[in-house]
Amino acid sequence: MVLKSKASGRNLWLLAGAASLAACGGGGSSGSTRPSPTPTPTPTPTPAPRSTATQQELTQETNRSNFVLTSGADHAHERGFTGAGELVAIMDTGALSFLQNLDDNSGTGPDADDLVFEDRLHPESKKLWGDDTPDDFTQHGTIVTAVIGAARDGRGITGVAYGADLLYYDYGDYCLDSYCDEDDWQESFERYRVGMQEAIDLGATVMNFSLSEERFPVRMIPTVANAVAADMVMVMSAGNDSDPDPSPMAVELARMAPDHTIIAGALQPDNITPASFTAFAGVAMDNYLMAQGVSVRTYDNDGNLIPTNGTSLSAPIISGAVALLAEAFPNLTGADIVDILFDSAIDAGDPGVDPIYGQGILDIEAAFQPLGTTSVAGSGREALSLFGNHASPAMGDASGMLEGVTITDKYDRAFSADLGGFASRAGLATPLRGLAQQGVEAKAIELGGHRFGFATVERPSVHGEADEKRILSAEIDLKIAEAWRLGLTMGQGIDRSTQGEAVQANFLTDGASQRSGFHATDMVGASVQHRLDSLELVAGMETGRVDRAELPWVAQEQDRYRRMSIGAARDVGPVALRVGITRLEEEETILGGSLAMLSDGAISHFLDLGAAVELGRWTLAGEWRRGRTEARGRDALFTGGRLDSQGWAVALGKGPFGLRVSQPLRVENGGLMANAPTSFDYVTMTPGTELRLVSLTPSGREIDVEATYGWSVLGGRLDANAFWRREPGHIAAMPDDKGVALRFRKPLR
């Protein structure tokens, strides 16, 4: 409804109000004669105390408040924001007597009891004309005020800012357009100016003007300037004349106060189609915002719920949104709030700002979401920099999440968010991993105590080219002197030369041999062995790249690592003992995991113990690895981190037969330590912090059981493997993995 009458007089508005159209939002005139005061009605008896509404009643009330749903205000309500502590000024015409007599909240309709905001009605609320005798010659003020602040008590409708304080000004039997006598028109606006200035002086957050006018009075210019200086937002209806531009008064207000003015246009209940009567954005498109203005459910003068139309209904919805934002984010200026409502609006019509929808459609839910670049409060780090993490196999399904962290958006608003986490996880390696590449062949020859071995993979033909083979890996074991050996590797690690393998069986599962907790590629290594009497000493070095081939979008990243090992082995009676120490340096990863939240890499130290005993023709062997990893990065958010990891295997073998039970390397405890912001003080604009652990411990523990047997047949080797894995990938929820595999390998020709 747009409050705009011509010189047709007061009785026309009485009829319009009774018909429920009462189109709110325009200027107009009902003549220059003030109405005669009417006798004060007999006060209604004080209503009995109300019972507390049930959650079901509150939900039903929200559902009846259609404008709350279309605007997204219900999402702010769910988060506990009601506009509490904010003062909303309303400049309008006659309303229910409780708005004029502050001690009365009477109404006669079945829902009248819902109109309970006398406890939130500012004591300076007043008529700006005549005496305090009620004269509800229109219900326009009632309709508008209820949309902003009707109580949430489960009995009728809920206002957009139902917790806000209300400052109501009744400027009376108005004469607000150029059809009036000039003196009367100026007198009407003098009342208007006085009320607006009082609202400014009382610290109103927003002032709602559900009216429009054909011109802007010069005497209002200083008052508008005062409003801007006081940081008060002004929301004005666009008008109900189906014009391509808002009313001249609204256009001029936006021109004088562009950062503090919102012009409200009306939508159908579908919240996308413009109302047939609405004035469009036109020349004021930069300050124009649309909200529901058709069939808005609100109260009439008797307290009955009625559907009402007009840009006058769109304006209080937006005014309520201003109050909600001001309560939720105390640091915001009025200009910030206006910008946020425009920035978060649903883009409709032509892309961007356009002459129909202007800035778009009000979306309070989006306005309560972070806008622009977000940063972790107090750290100087962009929140997005903590995403994109990639877990390592040793971390399994660890969340890697820093929960309940305070972030700020481009308006310095504080939000709670869960950051980090793993956007991707290590590919769940299967025992068939080594069989996935067809055409893999291996060859080894020994010459004069030297051993040369290599494996090739057949590359399929491309564009008519012939098939070709390329080297997949190679190793050279050179006997330098009687007690010295030198090993060189390419495409594979140095584990064979530095760790040995007590049970010579063709196992498929990774077991503890996945010694660094990740798969590697582009490996190059060297080792040296020296036998000193009964003691065998070994040292080795290896470099390579963390294998993340399952992530093609990051496959080119050079996540390099270096590994250095020293060890010793000795036989004590029938038992062969082995001990080793390994240092692993990762440039950007942690046990193979890519953690964007702390990307300076890590240093790990591992202790390896092994033993094997000959039991007749059988060999029983075991190996155990314990690791300690220290994250190297430090910044204002992360203070480093530490992981403890472990892997082990027990194997039994006899000739071509082997049986092994193992646990691949697993993070046993630990994670990254964060000085996490968990609260925010809007007075000092600083976060409160607490020390938090970002756990990298998985939920499950993988246990692998595998049996293997090999035969020499047809000039090659046939291996049969049966395996069972409990909680694969260290993920408790993963089903068991079991199966049988056959593998035939033939030497190169």
XYZ file of N, CA and C in Angstrom, residues 27-137:
333
model
N 2.857 9.504 -1.479
C 2.552 10.753 -0.785
C 1.082 11.042 -0.950
N 0.675 12.257 -1.017
C -0.708 12.532 -1.314
C -1.305 13.524 -0.377
N -2.578 13.733 -0.549
C -3.278 14.728 0.234
C -4.673 14.256 0.505
N -5.183 14.542 1.672
C -6.584 14.308 1.966
C -7.220 15.633 2.338
N -6.648 16.687 1.869
C -7.179 18.005 2.196
C -6.334 18.684 3.230
N -6.546 19.979 3.386
C -5.714 20.743 4.306
C -6.372 20.976 5.637
N -7.562 20.417 5.824
C -8.274 20.656 7.080
C -7.935 19.577 8.085
N -7.560 20.003 9.277
C -7.266 19.014 10.316
C -8.564 18.390 10.799
N -8.523 17.121 11.129
C -9.732 16.477 11.672
C -10.019 16.970 13.076
N -11.296 17.000 13.418
C -11.664 17.358 14.792
C -11.385 16.183 15.698
N -10.861 16.474 16.894
C -10.594 15.362 17.820
C -11.875 14.612 18.163
N -11.752 13.317 18.321
C -12.883 12.493 18.720
C -12.719 12.107 20.174
N -13.819 11.771 20.845
C -13.720 11.411 22.274
C -12.801 10.213 22.471
N -12.122 10.253 23.595
C -11.241 9.131 23.938
C -12.079 7.891 24.196
N -11.744 6.770 23.533
C -12.547 5.561 23.750
C -12.350 5.020 25.163
N -13.356 4.268 25.587
C -13.251 3.635 26.908
C -12.136 2.606 26.884
N -11.194 2.702 27.833
C -10.074 1.739 27.819
C -10.564 0.303 27.922
N -9.874 -0.565 27.181
C -10.223 -1.991 27.246
C -9.643 -2.585 28.516
N -10.323 -3.562 29.092
C -9.776 -4.206 30.289
C -8.398 -4.804 30.016
N -7.562 -4.754 31.026
C -6.212 -5.314 30.877
C -6.316 -6.810 30.593
N -5.676 -7.268 29.521
C -5.784 -8.696 29.202
C -5.118 -9.563 30.262
N -5.621 -10.778 30.353
C -5.038 -11.727 31.311
C -3.620 -12.081 30.862
N -2.761 -12.439 31.820
C -1.389 -12.826 31.450
C -1.407 -13.977 30.454
N -0.507 -13.917 29.459
C -0.512 -14.943 28.444
C 0.401 -16.092 28.810
N 0.055 -17.239 28.340
C 0.917 -18.401 28.543
C 2.057 -18.350 27.529
N 3.150 -18.989 27.873
C 4.294 -19.022 26.966
C 3.960 -19.860 25.739
N 4.273 -19.322 24.587
C 3.960 -20.031 23.342
C 4.826 -21.284 23.210
N 4.241 -22.319 22.651
C 4.995 -23.550 22.380
C 5.808 -23.362 21.104
N 6.772 -24.249 20.914
C 7.578 -24.165 19.697
C 6.722 -24.372 18.464
N 5.721 -25.237 18.563
C 4.831 -25.455 17.428
C 4.058 -24.175 17.097
N 3.607 -23.475 18.125
C 2.883 -22.222 17.890
C 3.791 -21.169 17.267
N 5.027 -21.119 17.715
C 5.961 -20.156 17.144
C 6.265 -20.480 15.683
N 6.404 -21.765 15.392
C 6.649 -22.166 14.008
C 5.461 -21.813 13.132
N 4.257 -22.069 13.631
C 3.066 -21.723 12.862
C 2.976 -20.214 12.640
N 3.370 -19.445 13.648
C 3.333 -17.995 13.504
C 4.312 -17.531 12.424
N 5.497 -18.112 12.430
C 6.466 -17.767 11.387
C 5.918 -18.098 10.011
N 5.281 -19.250 9.874
C 4.719 -19.641 8.585
C 3.594 -18.710 8.143
N 2.864 -18.139 9.106
C 1.817 -17.169 8.740
C 2.425 -15.838 8.296
N 3.621 -15.555 8.755
C 4.267 -14.280 8.452
C 4.977 -14.408 7.112
N 4.205 -14.368 6.030
C 4.771 -14.674 4.717
C 5.929 -13.755 4.344
N 5.879 -12.509 4.747
C 6.954 -11.572 4.422
C 8.247 -11.907 5.163
N 8.138 -12.545 6.317
C 9.328 -12.997 7.044
C 10.031 -14.100 6.255
N 9.255 -14.984 5.656
C 9.818 -16.091 4.902
C 10.411 -15.623 3.580
N 9.688 -14.774 2.853
C 10.209 -14.351 1.549
C 11.456 -13.487 1.687
N 11.569 -12.755 2.774
C 12.737 -11.881 2.958
C 13.940 -12.622 3.518
N 13.718 -13.813 4.087
C 14.809 -14.550 4.732
C 15.047 -14.143 6.169
N 14.125 -13.334 6.748
C 14.306 -12.904 8.137
C 14.246 -14.074 9.107
N 13.556 -15.155 8.724
C 13.452 -16.295 9.631
C 14.818 -16.907 9.926
N 15.750 -16.808 8.983
C 17.096 -17.342 9.228
C 17.826 -16.512 10.277
N 17.627 -15.199 10.248
C 18.223 -14.350 11.293
C 17.584 -14.651 12.640
N 16.262 -14.874 12.656
C 15.575 -15.200 13.905
C 16.105 -16.512 14.480
N 16.331 -17.488 13.611
C 16.840 -18.775 14.083
C 18.213 -18.634 14.734
N 18.970 -17.635 14.308
C 20.292 -17.402 14.889
C 20.221 -16.503 16.120
N 19.008 -16.133 16.511
C 18.833 -15.381 17.742
C 18.811 -13.880 17.578
N 18.753 -13.376 16.347
C 18.741 -11.933 16.128
C 17.316 -11.453 15.901
N 16.938 -10.409 16.640
C 15.559 -9.916 16.604
C 15.484 -8.407 16.422
N 16.619 -7.748 16.331
C 16.641 -6.291 16.312
C 16.718 -5.690 17.703
N 16.892 -6.515 18.719
C 16.921 -6.035 20.102
C 17.999 -4.976 20.280
N 17.636 -3.926 20.998
C 18.579 -2.851 21.267
C 18.657 -1.803 20.178
N 17.981 -2.025 19.067
C 17.972 -1.050 17.972
C 16.669 -0.253 18.000
N 16.752 1.014 17.664
C 15.593 1.909 17.662
C 15.170 2.158 16.224
N 13.952 1.719 15.913
C 13.390 1.909 14.571
C 12.356 3.014 14.640
N 12.590 4.070 13.893
C 11.639 5.185 13.851
C 10.672 4.991 12.690
N 9.411 5.307 12.941
C 8.361 5.122 11.935
C 7.595 6.433 11.806
N 7.634 7.018 10.635
C 6.881 8.236 10.353
C 5.679 7.836 9.522
N 4.459 7.983 10.120
C 3.292 7.468 9.432
C 2.041 8.201 9.905
N 0.893 7.678 9.462
C -0.385 8.292 9.827
C -0.991 7.556 11.009
N -2.282 7.777 11.240
C -2.960 7.192 12.390
C -2.780 5.701 12.498
N -2.734 5.230 13.742
C -2.567 3.814 14.012
C -3.420 3.459 15.212
N -3.381 2.224 15.616
C -4.141 1.802 16.782
C -3.842 2.698 17.973
N -4.825 2.818 18.842
C -4.680 3.745 19.961
C -3.516 3.391 20.872
N -3.089 2.127 20.868
C -1.964 1.805 21.748
C -0.677 2.437 21.239
N -0.655 2.809 19.960
C 0.506 3.503 19.446
C 0.475 4.985 19.806
N -0.742 5.482 20.119
C -0.861 6.896 20.464
C -0.952 7.078 21.975
N -1.619 6.179 22.645
C -1.676 6.180 24.109
C -0.829 5.004 24.590
N 0.297 5.305 25.154
C 1.301 4.272 25.388
C 0.880 3.220 26.403
N -0.180 3.477 27.155
C -0.578 2.500 28.163
C -1.696 1.590 27.665
N -1.947 1.597 26.361
C -3.077 0.824 25.850
C -2.613 -0.047 24.693
N -2.874 -1.351 24.748
C -2.555 -2.211 23.617
C -3.804 -2.930 23.131
N -4.891 -2.193 23.116
C -6.181 -2.817 22.805
C -6.358 -3.024 21.314
N -7.211 -3.941 20.987
C -7.673 -4.232 19.645
C -8.860 -5.143 19.822
N -9.701 -5.232 18.829
C -10.928 -6.016 19.018
C -10.938 -7.296 18.217
N -10.012 -7.474 17.282
C -10.012 -8.674 16.460
C -9.493 -9.881 17.216
N -9.644 -11.055 16.618
C -9.219 -12.284 17.298
C -7.711 -12.347 17.520
N -6.941 -11.616 16.719
C -5.492 -11.632 16.867
C -4.972 -10.371 17.536
N -5.840 -9.557 18.092
C -5.412 -8.284 18.668
C -4.430 -8.482 19.809
N -4.607 -9.576 20.547
C -3.717 -9.825 21.664
C -2.268 -9.944 21.269
N -2.020 -10.187 19.945
C -0.643 -10.370 19.496
C 0.108 -9.050 19.451
N -0.634 -7.942 19.408
C 0.018 -6.646 19.224
C 0.605 -6.159 20.533
N 1.666 -6.813 20.953
C 2.235 -6.487 22.248
C 3.594 -5.860 22.022
N 3.635 -4.575 21.758
C 4.935 -3.930 21.765
C 4.914 -2.628 22.533
N 3.976 -2.508 23.513
C 4.030 -1.302 24.344
C 5.294 -1.275 25.187
N 5.834 -2.450 25.504
C 7.074 -2.469 26.277
C 8.270 -2.108 25.409
N 8.083 -2.094 24.101
C 9.157 -1.699 23.191
C 8.869 -0.372 22.496
N 7.759 0.239 22.817
C 7.403 1.521 22.212
C 8.091 2.641 22.975
N 8.912 3.391 22.281
C 9.707 4.432 22.918
C 8.795 5.489 23.544
N 9.100 5.945 24.753
C 8.214 6.912 25.423
C 8.108 8.255 24.698
N 9.018 8.542 23.781
C 8.923 9.788 23.022
C 8.052 9.652 21.782
N 7.469 8.469 21.584
C 6.525 8.309 20.480
C 5.368 9.283 20.684
N 4.872 9.883 19.595
C 3.875 10.945 19.773
C 3.177 11.276 18.474
N 2.080 12.060 18.641
C 1.484 12.750 17.514
C 2.288 14.015 17.258
N 2.399 14.342 16.005
C 3.075 15.581 15.652
C 2.075 16.692 15.342
N 0.821 16.455 15.683
C -0.223 17.450 15.443
C -1.299 17.271 16.497
N -2.046 18.298 16.799
C -3.198 18.207 17.692
C -2.812 17.721 19.075
N -3.822 17.141 19.762
C -3.563 16.620 21.103
C -3.366 15.118 21.034
N -3.359 14.460 22.199
C -3.093 13.025 22.229
C -4.350 12.180 22.076
N -5.472 12.829 21.695
C -6.701 12.060 21.531
C -6.578 11.151 20.313
N -6.830 9.863 20.475
C -6.699 8.952 19.335
C -7.683 9.310 18.229
N -7.211 9.204 17.030
C -8.078 9.398 15.874
C -7.530 8.520 14.763
N -7.999 7.272 14.715
C -7.462 6.301 13.776
C -8.149 6.455 12.424
N -7.935 7.610 11.780
C -8.658 7.856 10.542
C -8.112 7.012 9.387
